[in-house]
Coordinates of C-alpha atoms in Angstrom, one line a residue:
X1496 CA 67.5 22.3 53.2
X1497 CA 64.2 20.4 53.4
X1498 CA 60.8 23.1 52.8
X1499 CA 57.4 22.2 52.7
X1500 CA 54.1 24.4 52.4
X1501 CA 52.3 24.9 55.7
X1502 CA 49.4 26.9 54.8
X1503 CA 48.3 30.1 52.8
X1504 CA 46.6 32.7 55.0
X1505 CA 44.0 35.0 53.8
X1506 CA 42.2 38.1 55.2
X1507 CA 38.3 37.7 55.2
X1508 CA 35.9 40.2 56.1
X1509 CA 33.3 37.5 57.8
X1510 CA 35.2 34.3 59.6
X1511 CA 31.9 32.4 59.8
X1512 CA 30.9 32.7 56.1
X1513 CA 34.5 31.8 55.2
X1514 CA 34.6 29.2 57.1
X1515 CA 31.2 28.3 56.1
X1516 CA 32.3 28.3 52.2
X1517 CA 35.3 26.3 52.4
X1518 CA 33.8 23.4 54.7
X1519 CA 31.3 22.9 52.0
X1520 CA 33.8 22.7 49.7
X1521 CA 35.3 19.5 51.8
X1522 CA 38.3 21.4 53.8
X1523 CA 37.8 20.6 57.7
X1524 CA 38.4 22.8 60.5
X1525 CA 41.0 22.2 62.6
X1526 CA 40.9 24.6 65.1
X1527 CA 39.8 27.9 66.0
X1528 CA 41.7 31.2 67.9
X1529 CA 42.1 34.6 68.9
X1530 CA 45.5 36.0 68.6
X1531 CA 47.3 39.1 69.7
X1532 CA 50.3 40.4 71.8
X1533 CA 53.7 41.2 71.5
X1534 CA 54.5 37.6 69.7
X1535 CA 51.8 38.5 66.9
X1536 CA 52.7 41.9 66.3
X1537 CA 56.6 40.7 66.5
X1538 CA 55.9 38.0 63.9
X1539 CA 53.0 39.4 61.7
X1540 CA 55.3 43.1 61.8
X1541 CA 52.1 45.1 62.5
X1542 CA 51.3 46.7 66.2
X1543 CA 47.7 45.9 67.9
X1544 CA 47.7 42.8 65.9
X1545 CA 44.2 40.8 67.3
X1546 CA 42.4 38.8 65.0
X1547 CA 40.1 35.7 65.0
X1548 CA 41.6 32.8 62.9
X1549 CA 40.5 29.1 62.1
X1550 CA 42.6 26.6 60.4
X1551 CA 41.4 24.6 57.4
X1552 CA 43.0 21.5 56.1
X1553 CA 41.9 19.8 52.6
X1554 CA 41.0 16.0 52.8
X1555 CA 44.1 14.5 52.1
X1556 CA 45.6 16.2 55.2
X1557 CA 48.5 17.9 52.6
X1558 CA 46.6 21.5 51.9
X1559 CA 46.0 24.3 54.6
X1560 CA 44.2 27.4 54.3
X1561 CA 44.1 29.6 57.8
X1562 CA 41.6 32.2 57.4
X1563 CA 41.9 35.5 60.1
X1564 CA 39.6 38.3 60.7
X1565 CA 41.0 41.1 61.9
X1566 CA 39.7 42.9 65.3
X1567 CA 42.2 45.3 65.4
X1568 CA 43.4 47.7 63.5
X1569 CA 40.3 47.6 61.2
X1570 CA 40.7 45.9 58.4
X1571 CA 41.1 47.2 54.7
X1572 CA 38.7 47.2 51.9
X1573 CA 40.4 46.3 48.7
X1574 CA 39.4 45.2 45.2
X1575 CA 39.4 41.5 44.4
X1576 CA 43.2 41.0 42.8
X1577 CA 42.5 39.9 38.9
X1578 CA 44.2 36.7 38.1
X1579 CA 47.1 38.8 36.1
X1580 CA 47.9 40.9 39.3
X1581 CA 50.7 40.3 41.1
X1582 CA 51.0 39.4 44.7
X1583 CA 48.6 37.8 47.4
X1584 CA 48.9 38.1 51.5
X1585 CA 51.2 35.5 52.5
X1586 CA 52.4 32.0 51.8
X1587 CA 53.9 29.7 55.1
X1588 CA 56.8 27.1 55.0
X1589 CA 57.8 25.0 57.8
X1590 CA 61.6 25.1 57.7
X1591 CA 64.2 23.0 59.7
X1592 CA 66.4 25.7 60.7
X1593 CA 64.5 29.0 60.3
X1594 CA 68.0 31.0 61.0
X1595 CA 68.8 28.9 57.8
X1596 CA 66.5 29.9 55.7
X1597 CA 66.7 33.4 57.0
X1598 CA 70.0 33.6 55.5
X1599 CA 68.8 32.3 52.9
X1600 CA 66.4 35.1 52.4
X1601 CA 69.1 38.0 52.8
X1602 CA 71.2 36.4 49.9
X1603 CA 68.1 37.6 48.2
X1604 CA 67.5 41.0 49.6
X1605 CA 65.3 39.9 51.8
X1606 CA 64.8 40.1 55.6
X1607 CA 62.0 40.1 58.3
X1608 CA 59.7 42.6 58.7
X1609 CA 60.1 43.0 62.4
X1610 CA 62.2 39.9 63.6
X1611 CA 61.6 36.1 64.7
X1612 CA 59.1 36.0 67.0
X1613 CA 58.6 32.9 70.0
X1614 CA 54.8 31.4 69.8
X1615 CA 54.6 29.5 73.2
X1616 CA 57.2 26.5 73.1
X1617 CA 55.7 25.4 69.2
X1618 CA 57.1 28.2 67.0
X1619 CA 59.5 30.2 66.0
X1620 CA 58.2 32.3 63.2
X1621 CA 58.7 35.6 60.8
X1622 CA 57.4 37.3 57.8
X1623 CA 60.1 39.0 55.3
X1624 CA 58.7 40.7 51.9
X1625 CA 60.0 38.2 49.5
X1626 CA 59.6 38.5 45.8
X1627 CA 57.3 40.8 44.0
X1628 CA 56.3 41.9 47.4
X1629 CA 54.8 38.7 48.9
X1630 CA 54.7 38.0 52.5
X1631 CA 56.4 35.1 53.3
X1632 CA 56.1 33.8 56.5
X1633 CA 58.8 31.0 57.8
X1634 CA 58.3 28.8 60.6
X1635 CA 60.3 26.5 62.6
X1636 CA 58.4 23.8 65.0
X1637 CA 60.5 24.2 68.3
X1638 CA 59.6 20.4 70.0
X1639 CA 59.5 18.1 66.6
X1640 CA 58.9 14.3 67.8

């Protein structure tokens, strides 16, 4: 089954200075929005989900880094992970078939969080704890050209 990486999501405390940081690294916003509603808590497996997010992309057009910060429920503190812990927020793949892949996942004990959630007419989309706890979010583009 064809997989590719779609982005890595990570929690900030301060969207602009994020943002800010990684565009003068080189990455390029791609866009900016406010999510919530019964779609993001369906896919994300948390209720109340709201958050800001921006989407980054690296400059050969093959890296992307979506950054969120959460409006509701607070957001929480934690220590910066050293580089021996295990485990970060989420990795995303774009799959073919995300019912697929989803069986996939169960072969290995693992299923989603919540369920597969509908984004508009683009996405169909979940999270499942995969291994050593890491979110892993699969999506599948609904209208590929």
């Amino acid at each position: 089954m064809p997989i590719k990486l779609e982005n890595v999501g990570i929690a900030v405390s301060d969207l602009e200075a994020a943002i800010a940081f990684f565009a003068d690294l080189g990455l390029t916003v791609l866009g900016r929005d406010t999510v919530s509603g019964e779609w993001a808590d369906t896919a994300v497996g948390l209720d109340g989900n709201h958050a800001k997010i921006a989407m980054l992309q690296t400059p050969d057009g093959n890296g992307r880094l979506e950054l969120f910060e959460y409006l509701h429920p607070d957001a929480i503190e934690t220590e910066p992970t050293l580089p021996n812990e295990i485990g970060m927020h989420r990795v995303a793949f774009s799959v073919d078939d995300i019912d697929a892949a989803l069986d996939i996942a169960a072969r290995h004990g693992f299923h989603p969080l919540r369920g597969v959630a509908t984004y508009g007419d683009v996405y169909k989309l979940t999270y499942v704890r995969g291994p050593s706890g890491i979110l892993v979010m699969l999506a599948q583009e609904l209208n590929k050209n």
